[in-house]
Amino acid sequence: MNLNLSVLLSIYHKEKPEYFDRAMQSIWDEQSIKPNQIVLVKDGPLTQELEDAISYWKEKLKGVLDIITLEENVGLGDALNIGLQQCKYDLVARMDTDDISTSDRFKEQLAVFEKKDIDICSSWVAEFDKDESTTVSFRKVPESDEEIRHFAKKRNPLNHPAVMYRKSKVVEAGGYQKMMWFEDYYLWSKMILHGAKFYNIQEPLVHMRAGYGQLERRSGMKYALSEIEFQKKLLNMGFIDKGEFIRNVSLRFISRILPKRLVKIIYTKLRT
């Protein structure tokens, strides 16, 4: 297997240095196939602790780690677009700086790209709250391109922290665009309309630091209104029809404003 690979990450001031260290260990120290390049975008000023952690990895990885420094925080979508421009290879794996990749993640995804005619490959993720060895839930996504396209009409069909994609296809679809909390889902929708081919590996390749903490961030009126705006985008671009728009908005708005204790129970049952 001789496919070259870039890994794309973005970090901002609220990240914890120990989470960043763990993420880096998982994509370098522990990987059975190591990436050829790691691109890290520093999205605005960082804490000294984060700067020290980044300096450690720069010294360790030398030319493998390319660091892009942004003077101001521009948000995830814009930061990833800037980083993507600096990725040397067409195959790019996304990674969040607080998640943990399994040791064979890149090996398994690269094997899929060798065997299948696809443009983007993700997987399930195992979500945990505090202890990475204790999974609280799984986010399972459909396998085939046809299933993914159908699923995307209702829900995000890919797990962003686990994707590997062809840079050329992402650029062709217009790249990431500003859409608070939905930059990735918006990109997948555009890629589907541009004819990109999808596949999801049916096992978790990333341990995602999510669980109930993420649940709280995805609740409330602000998130609900942002989701309505996103659904309007999907409707206007012809990705969903009016009936699908009404269905999605009705179900999602209610779920976002439910009491967090009730949503927590539903969330756990749906994902285990």
Short mmCIF file of C-alpha atoms in Angstrom, two decimals:
data_model
loop_
_atom_site.label_atom_id
_atom_site.label_comp_id
_atom_site.label_asym_id
_atom_site.label_seq_id
_atom_site.Cartn_x
_atom_site.Cartn_y
_atom_site.Cartn_z
CA MET A 1 0.00 0.00 0.00
CA ASN A 2 1.75 3.17 -1.18
CA LEU A 3 -0.95 5.83 -1.13
CA ASN A 4 0.27 9.16 0.27
CA LEU A 5 -1.79 10.77 3.01
CA SER A 6 -2.19 14.17 4.65
CA VAL A 7 -3.97 14.62 7.99
CA LEU A 8 -5.84 17.88 8.63
CA LEU A 9 -6.47 19.33 12.10
CA SER A 10 -7.56 22.70 13.49
CA ILE A 11 -6.99 23.82 17.07
CA TYR A 12 -8.21 26.82 19.04
CA HIS A 13 -7.65 28.28 22.49
CA LYS A 14 -10.27 26.24 24.36
CA GLU A 15 -8.61 22.90 23.58
CA LYS A 16 -6.89 21.08 26.42
CA PRO A 17 -3.18 20.28 25.88
CA GLU A 18 -3.59 16.74 27.21
CA TYR A 19 -6.39 16.07 24.71
CA PHE A 20 -4.24 17.37 21.87
CA ASP A 21 -1.33 15.19 22.97
CA ARG A 22 -3.56 12.12 23.06
CA ALA A 23 -4.94 12.86 19.60
CA MET A 24 -1.44 13.24 18.17
CA GLN A 25 -0.26 10.02 19.79
CA SER A 26 -3.14 8.20 18.14
CA ILE A 27 -2.39 9.46 14.63
CA TRP A 28 1.39 9.09 14.84
CA ASP A 29 2.83 6.98 17.67
CA GLU A 30 0.12 4.32 17.55
CA GLN A 31 -0.76 4.21 13.82
CA SER A 32 0.17 1.07 11.88
CA ILE A 33 0.50 3.27 8.76
CA LYS A 34 1.77 6.76 9.52
CA PRO A 35 0.69 9.80 7.48
CA ASN A 36 3.12 11.51 5.12
CA GLN A 37 2.05 14.95 6.28
CA ILE A 38 0.13 16.45 9.22
CA VAL A 39 -1.31 19.95 8.75
CA LEU A 40 -2.25 21.77 11.96
CA VAL A 41 -4.10 25.10 11.74
CA LYS A 42 -3.77 27.31 14.81
CA ASP A 43 -7.12 29.10 14.66
CA GLY A 44 -6.30 32.33 16.48
CA PRO A 45 -4.16 32.97 19.58
CA LEU A 46 -3.61 29.92 21.81
CA THR A 47 -2.69 29.42 25.45
CA GLN A 48 0.97 29.00 26.34
CA GLU A 49 0.26 25.40 27.37
CA LEU A 50 -1.08 24.61 23.89
CA GLU A 51 1.86 26.38 22.25
CA ASP A 52 4.25 24.27 24.35
CA ALA A 53 2.44 21.06 23.36
CA ILE A 54 2.56 22.01 19.67
CA SER A 55 6.27 22.87 19.94
CA TYR A 56 6.94 19.41 21.39
CA TRP A 57 5.27 17.72 18.42
CA LYS A 58 6.96 20.01 15.90
CA GLU A 59 10.35 19.05 17.32
CA LYS A 60 9.39 15.39 17.29
CA LEU A 61 7.90 15.24 13.79
CA LYS A 62 10.11 17.83 12.07
CA GLY A 63 9.03 18.23 8.44
CA VAL A 64 6.02 15.93 8.74
CA LEU A 65 4.12 18.53 10.78
CA ASP A 66 3.20 21.73 8.94
CA ILE A 67 1.80 24.46 11.17
CA ILE A 68 -0.39 27.30 9.88
CA THR A 69 -0.84 30.25 12.25
CA LEU A 70 -3.92 32.46 11.92
CA GLU A 71 -3.80 35.80 13.73
CA GLU A 72 -7.52 35.73 14.51
CA ASN A 73 -10.03 32.97 15.16
CA VAL A 74 -11.94 32.40 11.93
CA GLY A 75 -14.01 29.35 12.87
CA LEU A 76 -13.71 25.69 11.95
CA GLY A 77 -14.93 25.85 8.35
CA ASP A 78 -12.61 28.66 7.25
CA ALA A 79 -9.68 27.20 9.21
CA LEU A 80 -10.11 23.83 7.49
CA ASN A 81 -10.30 25.45 4.05
CA ILE A 82 -7.02 27.25 4.72
CA GLY A 83 -5.42 24.05 5.99
CA LEU A 84 -6.74 22.03 3.07
CA GLN A 85 -4.91 24.32 0.66
CA GLN A 86 -1.64 23.31 2.33
CA CYS A 87 -2.29 19.56 2.17
CA LYS A 88 0.25 18.12 -0.27
CA TYR A 89 -1.65 14.95 -1.13
CA ASP A 90 -5.06 14.31 -2.63
CA LEU A 91 -6.05 11.89 0.14
CA VAL A 92 -6.75 13.82 3.33
CA ALA A 93 -7.86 12.41 6.69
CA ARG A 94 -9.71 14.70 9.10
CA MET A 95 -9.06 14.53 12.80
CA ASP A 96 -10.28 16.58 15.74
CA THR A 97 -7.69 17.56 18.33
CA ASP A 98 -9.63 15.99 21.19
CA ASP A 99 -10.48 12.62 19.59
CA ILE A 100 -8.55 9.35 19.36
CA SER A 101 -8.02 7.28 16.21
CA THR A 102 -7.73 3.52 16.44
CA SER A 103 -4.31 2.11 15.54
CA ASP A 104 -5.43 0.71 12.16
CA ARG A 105 -7.66 3.60 11.15
CA PHE A 106 -5.53 4.83 8.23
CA LYS A 107 -4.65 1.30 7.14
CA GLU A 108 -8.32 0.33 6.88
CA GLN A 109 -9.39 3.50 5.11
CA LEU A 110 -6.51 3.44 2.62
CA ALA A 111 -7.39 -0.18 1.82
CA VAL A 112 -10.94 0.91 0.96
CA PHE A 113 -9.62 3.60 -1.40
CA GLU A 114 -7.46 1.01 -3.12
CA LYS A 115 -10.32 -1.45 -3.58
CA LYS A 116 -13.35 0.78 -4.20
CA ASP A 117 -14.15 3.62 -6.57
CA ILE A 118 -14.97 6.21 -3.89
CA ASP A 119 -14.20 9.83 -3.05
CA ILE A 120 -14.86 9.89 0.68
CA CYS A 121 -14.77 7.24 3.41
CA SER A 122 -15.81 7.52 7.04
CA SER A 123 -16.76 5.03 9.74
CA TRP A 124 -18.73 4.59 12.92
CA VAL A 125 -17.43 6.39 16.00
CA ALA A 126 -17.38 5.21 19.59
CA GLU A 127 -18.39 8.09 21.83
CA PHE A 128 -17.06 8.44 25.34
CA ASP A 129 -17.58 10.98 28.10
CA LYS A 130 -14.34 10.99 30.14
CA ASP A 131 -12.70 7.56 29.96
CA GLU A 132 -11.75 6.52 26.41
CA SER A 133 -12.01 2.85 27.37
CA THR A 134 -15.66 3.27 28.38
CA THR A 135 -17.96 3.77 25.40
CA VAL A 136 -21.26 5.42 26.27
CA SER A 137 -22.74 5.19 22.77
CA PHE A 138 -21.98 4.57 19.11
CA ARG A 139 -22.86 6.74 16.16
CA LYS A 140 -23.56 4.26 13.43
CA VAL A 141 -23.86 5.40 9.82
CA PRO A 142 -24.98 3.47 6.70
CA GLU A 143 -22.46 1.65 4.51
CA SER A 144 -23.17 2.00 0.80
CA ASP A 145 -23.30 5.11 -1.39
CA GLU A 146 -27.01 4.60 -2.09
CA GLU A 147 -27.84 4.19 1.61
CA ILE A 148 -25.75 7.22 2.52
CA ARG A 149 -27.51 9.43 -0.04
CA HIS A 150 -30.91 8.38 1.30
CA PHE A 151 -29.85 8.80 4.95
CA ALA A 152 -28.46 12.29 4.23
CA LYS A 153 -31.98 13.57 3.57
CA LYS A 154 -32.71 13.10 7.27
CA ARG A 155 -29.45 13.14 9.19
CA ASN A 156 -25.73 13.73 8.83
CA PRO A 157 -24.55 10.59 6.97
CA LEU A 158 -20.87 10.77 7.92
CA ASN A 159 -18.86 11.18 11.12
CA HIS A 160 -16.65 14.17 10.38
CA PRO A 161 -13.77 13.28 12.77
CA ALA A 162 -13.42 9.92 10.99
CA VAL A 163 -13.51 10.98 7.33
CA MET A 164 -10.83 10.50 4.70
CA TYR A 165 -11.54 12.19 1.40
CA ARG A 166 -10.10 13.23 -1.92
CA LYS A 167 -9.06 16.88 -1.65
CA SER A 168 -9.92 17.42 -5.31
CA LYS A 169 -13.55 16.38 -4.75
CA VAL A 170 -13.93 18.64 -1.70
CA VAL A 171 -12.55 21.60 -3.64
CA GLU A 172 -14.80 20.77 -6.60
CA ALA A 173 -17.85 21.03 -4.32
CA GLY A 174 -16.75 24.43 -3.00
CA GLY A 175 -15.03 23.32 0.20
CA TYR A 176 -16.23 24.08 3.71
CA GLN A 177 -18.56 27.05 4.08
CA LYS A 178 -19.74 28.96 7.12
CA MET A 179 -22.71 27.16 8.65
CA MET A 180 -22.49 27.13 12.44
CA TRP A 181 -22.41 23.53 13.76
CA PHE A 182 -23.19 22.12 10.28
CA GLU A 183 -20.08 22.87 8.16
CA ASP A 184 -19.43 19.19 7.55
CA TYR A 185 -23.03 18.15 6.81
CA TYR A 186 -23.31 21.09 4.40
CA LEU A 187 -20.15 19.92 2.62
CA TRP A 188 -21.38 16.32 2.29
CA SER A 189 -24.65 17.58 0.80
CA LYS A 190 -22.80 19.63 -1.80
CA MET A 191 -20.51 16.70 -2.60
CA ILE A 192 -23.53 14.44 -3.13
CA LEU A 193 -24.99 16.96 -5.57
CA HIS A 194 -21.61 17.04 -7.35
CA GLY A 195 -21.66 13.27 -7.81
CA ALA A 196 -19.05 12.25 -5.23
CA LYS A 197 -19.08 8.58 -4.18
CA PHE A 198 -19.38 7.69 -0.50
CA TYR A 199 -18.62 4.73 1.76
CA ASN A 200 -18.73 4.12 5.53
CA ILE A 201 -16.71 1.37 7.22
CA GLN A 202 -19.02 -0.57 9.53
CA GLU A 203 -16.92 -0.36 12.69
CA PRO A 204 -15.68 2.51 14.86
CA LEU A 205 -12.28 3.86 13.79
CA VAL A 206 -12.37 6.90 16.08
CA HIS A 207 -13.10 7.29 19.78
CA MET A 208 -14.92 10.59 19.97
CA ARG A 209 -14.80 12.76 23.08
CA ALA A 210 -18.50 13.52 22.97
CA GLY A 211 -21.10 11.72 25.05
CA TYR A 212 -23.29 13.83 27.29
CA GLY A 213 -21.11 16.94 27.18
CA GLN A 214 -21.73 17.23 23.46
CA LEU A 215 -25.43 16.61 24.02
CA GLU A 216 -25.67 19.79 26.10
CA ARG A 217 -23.94 21.80 23.37
CA ARG A 218 -26.45 20.51 20.83
CA SER A 219 -29.50 21.54 22.80
CA GLY A 220 -31.26 24.84 23.25
CA MET A 221 -33.01 27.47 21.16
CA LYS A 222 -29.84 28.85 19.53
CA TYR A 223 -28.90 25.45 18.15
CA ALA A 224 -32.50 24.79 17.06
CA LEU A 225 -32.68 28.05 15.10
CA SER A 226 -29.31 27.38 13.48
CA GLU A 227 -30.58 23.99 12.39
CA ILE A 228 -33.63 25.58 10.76
CA GLU A 229 -31.35 27.90 8.79
CA PHE A 230 -29.31 24.90 7.67
CA GLN A 231 -32.42 23.03 6.53
CA LYS A 232 -33.43 26.12 4.53
CA LYS A 233 -30.06 25.94 2.77
CA LEU A 234 -30.66 22.29 1.88
CA LEU A 235 -34.11 23.16 0.55
CA ASN A 236 -32.89 26.12 -1.52
CA MET A 237 -30.08 24.10 -3.10
CA GLY A 238 -32.52 21.34 -4.06
CA PHE A 239 -31.05 18.71 -1.76
CA ILE A 240 -34.37 18.17 0.04
CA ASP A 241 -37.95 18.93 -0.99
CA LYS A 242 -40.59 20.90 0.96
CA GLY A 243 -42.02 17.79 2.59
CA GLU A 244 -38.59 16.68 3.78
CA PHE A 245 -37.89 20.20 5.03
CA ILE A 246 -41.10 20.25 7.13
CA ARG A 247 -40.39 16.77 8.51
CA ASN A 248 -36.80 17.58 9.42
CA VAL A 249 -37.53 20.93 11.02
CA SER A 250 -40.49 19.60 13.01
CA LEU A 251 -38.61 16.62 14.46
CA ARG A 252 -35.34 18.41 15.09
CA PHE A 253 -36.79 21.58 16.60
CA ILE A 254 -38.74 19.58 19.15
CA SER A 255 -35.72 17.41 20.05
CA ARG A 256 -33.48 20.46 20.58
CA ILE A 257 -35.82 22.15 23.06
CA LEU A 258 -36.79 19.05 25.07
CA PRO A 259 -35.54 18.87 28.68
CA LYS A 260 -31.94 17.68 28.61
CA ARG A 261 -32.67 14.78 30.97
CA LEU A 262 -35.25 13.35 28.56
CA VAL A 263 -33.04 13.90 25.50
CA LYS A 264 -30.21 12.12 27.30
CA ILE A 265 -32.34 8.99 27.69
CA ILE A 266 -33.45 9.06 24.03
CA TYR A 267 -29.88 9.76 22.86
CA THR A 268 -28.48 6.74 24.71
CA LYS A 269 -31.16 4.35 23.49
CA LEU A 270 -30.81 5.43 19.84
CA ARG A 271 -27.03 5.05 19.75
CA THR A 272 -26.39 1.81 21.63
#
